[in-house]
Amino acid sequence: DPFLTSTFCPAAKYSDETQEENVRILCFAMLAEMQEASAVPMVVDFLRSRDSRKVAWAIWASSSKRLGEQVPGPILEALKADPDPRLANDALECLEETENVASIEVYEWILAQKFKQDLRLKTIQSLAAFDNPNTVRALEKLFDDADPVIVSRAAELMDKFPNSKPAVLEVLKRALGSESSQLRQAAVRIMDSLKDLPGLETALGNADVPVAVEAAVALSARKLKEELGSIQPGPLKGRMESLVGKVTDPAEIDRLGRAMVPFVTATDRERYASLYEKANQTERLVYIRLLGATAGLAKLRTDETARADFDAIRDRFVDALSTATEAQRPIYEEALHHIT
């Protein structure tokens, strides 16, 4: 309303000069309610004031029903001029009220500053409110952050943007090449939650063995649920078998063995028995489990010849168990269960 604008704008200026803050705030509120652009600089002024009452009014005025469409740009300029963490924190409160996608740029700027972790985590949470490809790309930039907590939080949120799935999958694909094993494994877990089977298939061939094992575990769960789609289980099993000789941690190789079980067929018995004979003590953790699986599938426990084969393997495994460390023993003993 031109009359109201011409009335309240001079009143706001006058009250500022006379320090009649109540009058000024009232005028500001009227202008904000009318979505008048002349109130936007006052939002910034109120934020800069560090006065809790004025800040509260600035947050109120930034609502999407009032000045939400107009304030992100001026707030960003104010932050660039005064990169103060308290101002940034108050700005977050305003931006959350705007529900304006233009706020993403402001959040991205705040995250690029050397603010404390709690403020940056709060900013990430505000950013995640927008299911938008720009949000996904902004989070990806944090994958190289020096703070592992920030990296972890950014990665964890990647499955929260159903409307931006193509952008997310591209980011996860690039994350598999990250220097951080933690990030690569997180990418695999998110691929699994998004049912990105081609991504999991790619991750199975990752040079980082723990990442490949993580992919094997995810694909195994999909096989149990019959959710592999057009992916053939045979080649997957072969690629998992190729990992056996690369895993050195007994706990990891036990995970791999468990992952391979759904892919086992009754005809694998002789081959796994042969591989068992050639394997080292750690690798045998996988083959003892797989042999147990073939026994169950073929009902070989009632076959005297096959039973003798299994008993011979079991006896050798028990002998090898004597050299296991205390940490390894529970895993070996659990694996032995599959052949007894």
mmCIF file of C-alpha atoms in Angstrom:
data_model
loop_
_atom_site.group_PDB
_atom_site.id
_atom_site.type_symbol
_atom_site.label_atom_id
_atom_site.label_comp_id
_atom_site.label_asym_id
_atom_site.label_seq_id
_atom_site.Cartn_x
_atom_site.Cartn_y
_atom_site.Cartn_z
ATOM 1 C CA ASP A 1 0.000 0.000 0.000
ATOM 2 C CA PRO A 2 1.747 3.246 -1.137
ATOM 3 C CA PHE A 3 0.106 5.263 1.660
ATOM 4 C CA LEU A 4 1.229 2.870 4.395
ATOM 5 C CA THR A 5 4.724 2.629 2.948
ATOM 6 C CA SER A 6 5.121 6.396 2.744
ATOM 7 C CA THR A 7 3.826 6.638 6.303
ATOM 8 C CA PHE A 8 5.890 3.922 7.991
ATOM 9 C CA CYS A 9 9.263 4.338 6.236
ATOM 10 C CA PRO A 10 9.743 7.926 7.507
ATOM 11 C CA ALA A 11 8.439 6.835 10.901
ATOM 12 C CA ALA A 12 11.065 4.103 11.087
ATOM 13 C CA LYS A 13 13.820 6.584 10.278
ATOM 14 C CA TYR A 14 12.483 9.164 12.730
ATOM 15 C CA SER A 15 12.193 6.679 15.569
ATOM 16 C CA ASP A 16 15.775 5.559 14.945
ATOM 17 C CA GLU A 17 16.978 9.095 15.325
ATOM 18 C CA THR A 18 15.049 9.548 18.543
ATOM 19 C CA GLN A 19 15.905 6.054 19.877
ATOM 20 C CA GLU A 20 12.243 5.206 20.165
ATOM 21 C CA GLU A 21 12.956 1.562 19.439
ATOM 22 C CA ASN A 22 9.447 0.339 20.149
ATOM 23 C CA VAL A 23 8.070 2.622 17.459
ATOM 24 C CA ARG A 24 10.784 1.616 15.050
ATOM 25 C CA ILE A 25 10.133 -2.078 15.621
ATOM 26 C CA LEU A 26 6.419 -1.554 15.140
ATOM 27 C CA CYS A 27 7.054 0.193 11.827
ATOM 28 C CA PHE A 28 9.450 -2.558 10.797
ATOM 29 C CA ALA A 29 6.842 -5.191 11.622
ATOM 30 C CA MET A 30 4.220 -3.397 9.540
ATOM 31 C CA LEU A 31 6.545 -3.148 6.554
ATOM 32 C CA ALA A 32 7.605 -6.786 6.863
ATOM 33 C CA GLU A 33 3.985 -7.888 7.012
ATOM 34 C CA MET A 34 3.412 -6.023 3.747
ATOM 35 C CA GLN A 35 6.528 -7.673 2.241
ATOM 36 C CA GLU A 36 8.019 -4.261 1.556
ATOM 37 C CA ALA A 37 11.577 -4.317 0.197
ATOM 38 C CA SER A 38 12.368 -1.263 2.319
ATOM 39 C CA ALA A 39 12.247 -3.530 5.403
ATOM 40 C CA VAL A 40 14.985 -5.878 4.155
ATOM 41 C CA PRO A 41 17.941 -3.644 5.160
ATOM 42 C CA MET A 42 16.363 -3.419 8.609
ATOM 43 C CA VAL A 43 16.489 -7.220 8.898
ATOM 44 C CA VAL A 44 20.236 -7.002 8.391
ATOM 45 C CA ASP A 45 20.523 -4.071 10.818
ATOM 46 C CA PHE A 46 18.604 -5.972 13.469
ATOM 47 C CA LEU A 47 20.836 -9.022 13.023
ATOM 48 C CA ARG A 48 23.967 -6.914 13.330
ATOM 49 C CA SER A 49 22.674 -5.233 16.469
ATOM 50 C CA ARG A 50 23.328 -8.371 18.584
ATOM 51 C CA ASP A 51 20.233 -7.283 20.521
ATOM 52 C CA SER A 52 18.249 -10.444 21.274
ATOM 53 C CA ARG A 53 14.902 -8.687 20.881
ATOM 54 C CA LYS A 54 15.799 -7.210 17.520
ATOM 55 C CA VAL A 55 17.255 -10.508 16.346
ATOM 56 C CA ALA A 56 13.990 -12.211 17.261
ATOM 57 C CA TRP A 57 12.095 -9.673 15.178
ATOM 58 C CA ALA A 58 14.479 -10.180 12.270
ATOM 59 C CA ILE A 59 13.845 -13.929 12.426
ATOM 60 C CA TRP A 60 10.093 -13.327 12.538
ATOM 61 C CA ALA A 61 10.256 -10.983 9.535
ATOM 62 C CA SER A 62 12.249 -13.544 7.517
ATOM 63 C CA SER A 63 9.324 -15.930 7.337
ATOM 64 C CA SER A 64 8.355 -17.173 3.888
ATOM 65 C CA LYS A 65 5.084 -15.314 4.440
ATOM 66 C CA ARG A 66 6.898 -12.010 4.843
ATOM 67 C CA LEU A 67 10.412 -11.216 3.561
ATOM 68 C CA GLY A 68 11.637 -14.762 2.955
ATOM 69 C CA GLU A 69 11.996 -14.272 -0.778
ATOM 70 C CA GLN A 70 14.161 -11.191 -0.350
ATOM 71 C CA VAL A 71 16.536 -11.662 2.586
ATOM 72 C CA PRO A 72 19.056 -14.420 1.633
ATOM 73 C CA GLY A 73 21.123 -12.187 -0.675
ATOM 74 C CA PRO A 74 21.449 -9.243 1.742
ATOM 75 C CA ILE A 75 22.211 -11.634 4.618
ATOM 76 C CA LEU A 76 25.039 -13.179 2.608
ATOM 77 C CA GLU A 77 26.505 -9.767 1.853
ATOM 78 C CA ALA A 78 26.280 -8.854 5.541
ATOM 79 C CA LEU A 79 28.126 -12.044 6.497
ATOM 80 C CA LYS A 80 30.862 -11.417 3.963
ATOM 81 C CA ALA A 81 31.315 -7.939 5.393
ATOM 82 C CA ASP A 82 31.281 -9.212 8.974
ATOM 83 C CA PRO A 83 32.171 -12.946 9.166
ATOM 84 C CA ASP A 84 31.301 -13.209 12.833
ATOM 85 C CA PRO A 85 30.107 -16.606 14.175
ATOM 86 C CA ARG A 86 27.345 -15.056 16.285
ATOM 87 C CA LEU A 87 26.013 -13.187 13.279
ATOM 88 C CA ALA A 88 26.223 -16.414 11.272
ATOM 89 C CA ASN A 89 24.286 -18.287 13.939
ATOM 90 C CA ASP A 90 21.530 -15.649 13.984
ATOM 91 C CA ALA A 91 21.522 -15.629 10.200
ATOM 92 C CA LEU A 92 20.826 -19.371 10.223
ATOM 93 C CA GLU A 93 17.722 -18.771 12.277
ATOM 94 C CA CYS A 94 16.502 -16.226 9.724
ATOM 95 C CA LEU A 95 17.299 -18.390 6.732
ATOM 96 C CA GLU A 96 15.468 -21.390 8.156
ATOM 97 C CA GLU A 97 12.351 -19.250 8.302
ATOM 98 C CA THR A 98 12.638 -18.198 4.663
ATOM 99 C CA GLU A 99 12.204 -21.705 3.193
ATOM 100 C CA ASN A 100 13.987 -20.123 0.225
ATOM 101 C CA VAL A 101 16.266 -22.260 -1.942
ATOM 102 C CA ALA A 102 18.501 -19.192 -2.353
ATOM 103 C CA SER A 103 19.606 -19.864 1.231
ATOM 104 C CA ILE A 104 21.722 -22.781 -0.023
ATOM 105 C CA GLU A 105 24.359 -20.339 -1.259
ATOM 106 C CA VAL A 106 24.510 -18.716 2.169
ATOM 107 C CA TYR A 107 24.836 -22.069 3.924
ATOM 108 C CA GLU A 108 27.606 -23.030 1.542
ATOM 109 C CA TRP A 109 29.479 -19.830 2.350
ATOM 110 C CA ILE A 110 29.142 -20.401 6.112
ATOM 111 C CA LEU A 111 30.436 -23.966 5.754
ATOM 112 C CA ALA A 112 33.486 -22.712 3.882
ATOM 113 C CA GLN A 113 34.508 -20.540 6.852
ATOM 114 C CA LYS A 114 36.637 -21.693 9.768
ATOM 115 C CA PHE A 115 33.798 -21.568 12.238
ATOM 116 C CA LYS A 116 33.536 -23.997 15.138
ATOM 117 C CA GLN A 117 32.253 -27.496 14.538
ATOM 118 C CA ASP A 118 28.904 -26.996 16.276
ATOM 119 C CA LEU A 119 27.990 -24.031 14.062
ATOM 120 C CA ARG A 120 29.017 -25.895 10.925
ATOM 121 C CA LEU A 121 27.014 -28.977 11.939
ATOM 122 C CA LYS A 122 24.000 -26.760 12.535
ATOM 123 C CA THR A 123 24.498 -25.265 9.080
ATOM 124 C CA ILE A 124 24.656 -28.722 7.502
ATOM 125 C CA GLN A 125 21.358 -29.595 9.129
ATOM 126 C CA SER A 126 19.765 -26.410 7.804
ATOM 127 C CA LEU A 127 21.164 -27.102 4.347
ATOM 128 C CA ALA A 128 19.716 -30.620 4.374
ATOM 129 C CA ALA A 129 16.196 -29.189 4.566
ATOM 130 C CA PHE A 130 16.406 -28.585 0.804
ATOM 131 C CA ASP A 131 16.010 -31.627 -1.448
ATOM 132 C CA ASN A 132 17.896 -29.994 -4.287
ATOM 133 C CA PRO A 133 20.884 -30.919 -6.494
ATOM 134 C CA ASN A 134 22.657 -27.786 -5.249
ATOM 135 C CA THR A 135 22.379 -29.139 -1.712
ATOM 136 C CA VAL A 136 23.949 -32.410 -2.811
ATOM 137 C CA ARG A 137 26.843 -30.618 -4.494
ATOM 138 C CA ALA A 138 27.353 -28.367 -1.473
ATOM 139 C CA LEU A 139 27.586 -31.418 0.786
ATOM 140 C CA GLU A 140 30.013 -33.083 -1.594
ATOM 141 C CA LYS A 141 32.412 -30.180 -1.117
ATOM 142 C CA LEU A 142 32.623 -31.171 2.541
ATOM 143 C CA PHE A 143 33.977 -34.619 1.688
ATOM 144 C CA ASP A 144 37.474 -33.131 1.667
ATOM 145 C CA ASP A 145 36.996 -31.223 4.920
ATOM 146 C CA ALA A 146 39.741 -31.424 7.521
ATOM 147 C CA ASP A 147 37.191 -32.275 10.235
ATOM 148 C CA PRO A 148 36.189 -35.984 10.007
ATOM 149 C CA VAL A 149 32.958 -35.289 11.903
ATOM 150 C CA ILE A 150 31.907 -32.831 9.205
ATOM 151 C CA VAL A 151 32.821 -35.322 6.483
ATOM 152 C CA SER A 152 30.858 -38.079 8.192
ATOM 153 C CA ARG A 153 27.765 -35.934 8.689
ATOM 154 C CA ALA A 154 27.788 -34.727 5.086
ATOM 155 C CA ALA A 155 28.044 -38.314 3.838
ATOM 156 C CA GLU A 156 25.316 -39.617 6.154
ATOM 157 C CA LEU A 157 22.793 -37.179 4.695
ATOM 158 C CA MET A 158 23.236 -38.291 1.104
ATOM 159 C CA ASP A 159 20.298 -40.665 1.170
ATOM 160 C CA LYS A 160 17.876 -37.962 2.357
ATOM 161 C CA PHE A 161 17.195 -36.390 -1.052
ATOM 162 C CA PRO A 162 14.816 -38.614 -3.050
ATOM 163 C CA ASN A 163 14.068 -35.868 -5.572
ATOM 164 C CA SER A 164 17.771 -35.356 -6.269
ATOM 165 C CA LYS A 165 18.741 -39.016 -6.659
ATOM 166 C CA PRO A 166 20.629 -38.628 -9.995
ATOM 167 C CA ALA A 167 22.862 -35.954 -8.433
ATOM 168 C CA VAL A 168 23.374 -38.120 -5.340
ATOM 169 C CA LEU A 169 24.403 -41.162 -7.382
ATOM 170 C CA GLU A 170 26.931 -39.082 -9.298
ATOM 171 C CA VAL A 171 28.399 -37.824 -6.028
ATOM 172 C CA LEU A 172 28.595 -41.352 -4.584
ATOM 173 C CA LYS A 173 30.278 -42.608 -7.733
ATOM 174 C CA ARG A 174 32.968 -39.955 -7.338
ATOM 175 C CA ALA A 175 33.224 -40.696 -3.603
ATOM 176 C CA LEU A 176 34.396 -44.234 -4.399
ATOM 177 C CA GLY A 177 37.597 -42.631 -5.646
ATOM 178 C CA SER A 178 38.131 -40.589 -2.504
ATOM 179 C CA GLU A 179 41.372 -40.849 -0.570
ATOM 180 C CA SER A 180 39.344 -41.588 2.564
ATOM 181 C CA SER A 181 38.486 -45.248 3.121
ATOM 182 C CA GLN A 182 35.868 -44.155 5.656
ATOM 183 C CA LEU A 183 34.139 -42.035 3.013
ATOM 184 C CA ARG A 184 34.321 -44.798 0.406
ATOM 185 C CA GLN A 185 32.688 -47.260 2.798
ATOM 186 C CA ALA A 186 30.016 -44.697 3.689
ATOM 187 C CA ALA A 187 29.327 -44.253 -0.034
ATOM 188 C CA VAL A 188 28.739 -48.004 -0.377
ATOM 189 C CA ARG A 189 26.294 -48.036 2.534
ATOM 190 C CA ILE A 190 24.335 -45.162 0.997
ATOM 191 C CA MET A 191 24.336 -46.853 -2.406
ATOM 192 C CA ASP A 192 22.808 -49.849 -0.673
ATOM 193 C CA SER A 193 20.108 -47.766 1.023
ATOM 194 C CA LEU A 194 19.275 -46.205 -2.361
ATOM 195 C CA LYS A 195 19.269 -49.636 -4.057
ATOM 196 C CA ASP A 196 21.974 -48.491 -6.454
ATOM 197 C CA LEU A 197 22.912 -51.973 -7.663
ATOM 198 C CA PRO A 198 25.220 -50.814 -10.500
ATOM 199 C CA GLY A 199 27.066 -48.669 -7.966
ATOM 200 C CA LEU A 200 27.447 -51.623 -5.585
ATOM 201 C CA GLU A 201 28.673 -53.793 -8.434
ATOM 202 C CA THR A 202 31.301 -51.166 -9.233
ATOM 203 C CA ALA A 203 32.280 -50.887 -5.566
ATOM 204 C CA LEU A 204 32.844 -54.646 -5.415
ATOM 205 C CA GLY A 205 35.896 -54.062 -7.597
ATOM 206 C CA ASN A 206 37.273 -51.200 -5.503
ATOM 207 C CA ALA A 207 40.999 -51.416 -4.824
ATOM 208 C CA ASP A 208 40.323 -50.696 -1.160
ATOM 209 C CA VAL A 209 39.498 -54.182 0.171
ATOM 210 C CA PRO A 210 37.285 -53.067 3.099
ATOM 211 C CA VAL A 211 35.195 -51.091 0.595
ATOM 212 C CA ALA A 212 34.865 -54.143 -1.652
ATOM 213 C CA VAL A 213 33.861 -56.272 1.355
ATOM 214 C CA GLU A 214 31.242 -53.666 2.295
ATOM 215 C CA ALA A 215 29.830 -53.946 -1.231
ATOM 216 C CA ALA A 216 29.849 -57.750 -0.998
ATOM 217 C CA VAL A 217 27.857 -57.605 2.236
ATOM 218 C CA ALA A 218 25.300 -55.264 0.647
ATOM 219 C CA LEU A 219 24.945 -57.397 -2.499
ATOM 220 C CA SER A 220 24.594 -60.515 -0.369
ATOM 221 C CA ALA A 221 21.619 -58.980 1.452
ATOM 222 C CA ARG A 222 20.069 -58.111 -1.920
ATOM 223 C CA LYS A 223 20.592 -61.710 -3.091
ATOM 224 C CA LEU A 224 18.784 -63.039 -0.018
ATOM 225 C CA LYS A 225 15.865 -60.721 -0.781
ATOM 226 C CA GLU A 226 15.988 -61.654 -4.486
ATOM 227 C CA GLU A 227 16.626 -58.009 -5.344
ATOM 228 C CA LEU A 228 19.593 -58.338 -7.698
ATOM 229 C CA GLY A 229 17.443 -57.565 -10.717
ATOM 230 C CA SER A 230 19.322 -58.176 -13.957
ATOM 231 C CA ILE A 231 22.675 -58.683 -12.214
ATOM 232 C CA GLN A 232 23.820 -62.295 -12.530
ATOM 233 C CA PRO A 233 24.907 -63.906 -9.237
ATOM 234 C CA GLY A 234 27.590 -66.109 -10.822
ATOM 235 C CA PRO A 235 29.993 -63.291 -11.750
ATOM 236 C CA LEU A 236 29.401 -61.637 -8.386
ATOM 237 C CA LYS A 237 30.395 -64.850 -6.612
ATOM 238 C CA GLY A 238 33.559 -65.063 -8.693
ATOM 239 C CA ARG A 239 34.541 -61.507 -7.822
ATOM 240 C CA MET A 240 33.896 -62.165 -4.136
ATOM 241 C CA GLU A 241 36.075 -65.276 -4.285
ATOM 242 C CA SER A 242 38.875 -63.173 -5.761
ATOM 243 C CA LEU A 243 38.778 -61.032 -2.625
ATOM 244 C CA VAL A 244 39.518 -63.940 -0.276
ATOM 245 C CA GLY A 245 43.282 -63.809 -0.770
ATOM 246 C CA LYS A 246 43.355 -60.021 -0.340
ATOM 247 C CA VAL A 247 41.753 -59.813 3.112
ATOM 248 C CA THR A 248 44.110 -60.146 6.067
ATOM 249 C CA ASP A 249 41.864 -59.192 8.980
ATOM 250 C CA PRO A 250 40.030 -62.284 10.360
ATOM 251 C CA ALA A 251 36.979 -60.213 11.278
ATOM 252 C CA GLU A 252 36.763 -58.797 7.736
ATOM 253 C CA ILE A 253 37.269 -62.168 6.100
ATOM 254 C CA ASP A 254 34.535 -63.588 8.310
ATOM 255 C CA ARG A 255 32.201 -60.857 6.998
ATOM 256 C CA LEU A 256 33.198 -61.786 3.463
ATOM 257 C CA GLY A 257 32.524 -65.461 4.130
ATOM 258 C CA ARG A 258 29.068 -64.671 5.473
ATOM 259 C CA ALA A 259 28.382 -62.498 2.418
ATOM 260 C CA MET A 260 29.313 -65.292 0.029
ATOM 261 C CA VAL A 261 27.005 -67.923 1.544
ATOM 262 C CA PRO A 262 23.827 -66.888 -0.379
ATOM 263 C CA PHE A 263 25.744 -67.365 -3.644
ATOM 264 C CA VAL A 264 26.867 -70.932 -2.861
ATOM 265 C CA THR A 265 25.492 -73.866 -4.875
ATOM 266 C CA ALA A 266 25.725 -77.587 -4.112
ATOM 267 C CA THR A 267 28.140 -78.075 -7.010
ATOM 268 C CA ASP A 268 30.721 -75.808 -5.340
ATOM 269 C CA ARG A 269 31.718 -78.450 -2.747
ATOM 270 C CA GLU A 270 34.682 -80.026 -4.516
ATOM 271 C CA ARG A 271 36.076 -76.692 -5.646
ATOM 272 C CA TYR A 272 35.824 -75.192 -2.165
ATOM 273 C CA ALA A 273 37.402 -78.314 -0.658
ATOM 274 C CA SER A 274 40.331 -77.887 -3.046
ATOM 275 C CA LEU A 275 40.623 -74.167 -2.305
ATOM 276 C CA TYR A 276 40.526 -74.950 1.411
ATOM 277 C CA GLU A 277 43.530 -77.249 1.047
ATOM 278 C CA LYS A 278 45.555 -74.485 -0.632
ATOM 279 C CA ALA A 279 44.400 -71.677 1.648
ATOM 280 C CA ASN A 280 46.212 -70.138 4.596
ATOM 281 C CA GLN A 281 44.694 -70.142 8.057
ATOM 282 C CA THR A 282 42.876 -66.828 7.611
ATOM 283 C CA GLU A 283 41.463 -67.723 4.184
ATOM 284 C CA ARG A 284 40.175 -71.033 5.562
ATOM 285 C CA LEU A 285 37.691 -69.044 7.630
ATOM 286 C CA VAL A 286 35.824 -68.370 4.397
ATOM 287 C CA TYR A 287 36.045 -71.848 2.938
ATOM 288 C CA ILE A 288 35.029 -73.642 6.129
ATOM 289 C CA ARG A 289 31.872 -71.548 6.163
ATOM 290 C CA LEU A 290 31.178 -72.117 2.465
ATOM 291 C CA LEU A 291 31.761 -75.859 2.774
ATOM 292 C CA GLY A 292 29.259 -75.913 5.594
ATOM 293 C CA ALA A 293 26.810 -74.128 3.303
ATOM 294 C CA THR A 294 27.293 -76.686 0.514
ATOM 295 C CA ALA A 295 26.776 -79.471 3.025
ATOM 296 C CA GLY A 296 23.438 -78.030 3.997
ATOM 297 C CA LEU A 297 22.377 -77.531 0.389
ATOM 298 C CA ALA A 298 23.296 -81.035 -0.781
ATOM 299 C CA LYS A 299 22.355 -82.771 2.461
ATOM 300 C CA LEU A 300 25.857 -84.202 2.482
ATOM 301 C CA ARG A 301 25.805 -84.793 6.192
ATOM 302 C CA THR A 302 24.112 -88.131 5.471
ATOM 303 C CA ASP A 303 26.542 -89.073 2.693
ATOM 304 C CA GLU A 304 29.308 -91.233 4.190
ATOM 305 C CA THR A 305 31.949 -90.398 1.553
ATOM 306 C CA ALA A 306 31.273 -86.678 1.742
ATOM 307 C CA ARG A 307 31.096 -86.910 5.526
ATOM 308 C CA ALA A 308 34.587 -88.381 5.578
ATOM 309 C CA ASP A 309 35.846 -85.507 3.427
ATOM 310 C CA PHE A 310 34.341 -82.983 5.781
ATOM 311 C CA ASP A 311 35.667 -84.747 8.857
ATOM 312 C CA ALA A 312 39.182 -84.668 7.436
ATOM 313 C CA ILE A 313 38.895 -80.950 6.751
ATOM 314 C CA ARG A 314 37.446 -80.378 10.199
ATOM 315 C CA ASP A 315 40.328 -82.194 11.881
ATOM 316 C CA ARG A 316 42.900 -80.103 10.035
ATOM 317 C CA PHE A 317 40.988 -76.971 10.895
ATOM 318 C CA VAL A 318 40.960 -77.914 14.570
ATOM 319 C CA ASP A 319 44.739 -78.388 14.430
ATOM 320 C CA ALA A 320 45.162 -74.964 12.848
ATOM 321 C CA LEU A 321 42.930 -73.471 15.520
ATOM 322 C CA SER A 322 45.613 -74.124 18.102
ATOM 323 C CA THR A 323 47.758 -71.378 16.579
ATOM 324 C CA ALA A 324 44.988 -68.766 16.575
ATOM 325 C CA THR A 325 45.372 -65.709 18.774
ATOM 326 C CA GLU A 326 42.965 -65.044 21.623
ATOM 327 C CA ALA A 327 41.261 -62.382 19.528
ATOM 328 C CA GLN A 328 40.876 -64.788 16.611
ATOM 329 C CA ARG A 329 39.640 -67.828 18.520
ATOM 330 C CA PRO A 330 35.938 -66.843 18.820
ATOM 331 C CA ILE A 331 35.757 -66.257 15.070
ATOM 332 C CA TYR A 332 37.507 -69.548 14.268
ATOM 333 C CA GLU A 333 35.352 -71.509 16.690
ATOM 334 C CA GLU A 334 32.178 -70.004 15.243
ATOM 335 C CA ALA A 335 33.354 -70.899 11.725
ATOM 336 C CA LEU A 336 34.145 -74.456 12.838
ATOM 337 C CA HIS A 337 30.457 -74.874 13.696
ATOM 338 C CA HIS A 338 29.715 -74.986 9.970
ATOM 339 C CA ILE A 339 31.640 -78.186 9.442
ATOM 340 C CA THR A 340 30.696 -80.142 12.579
#
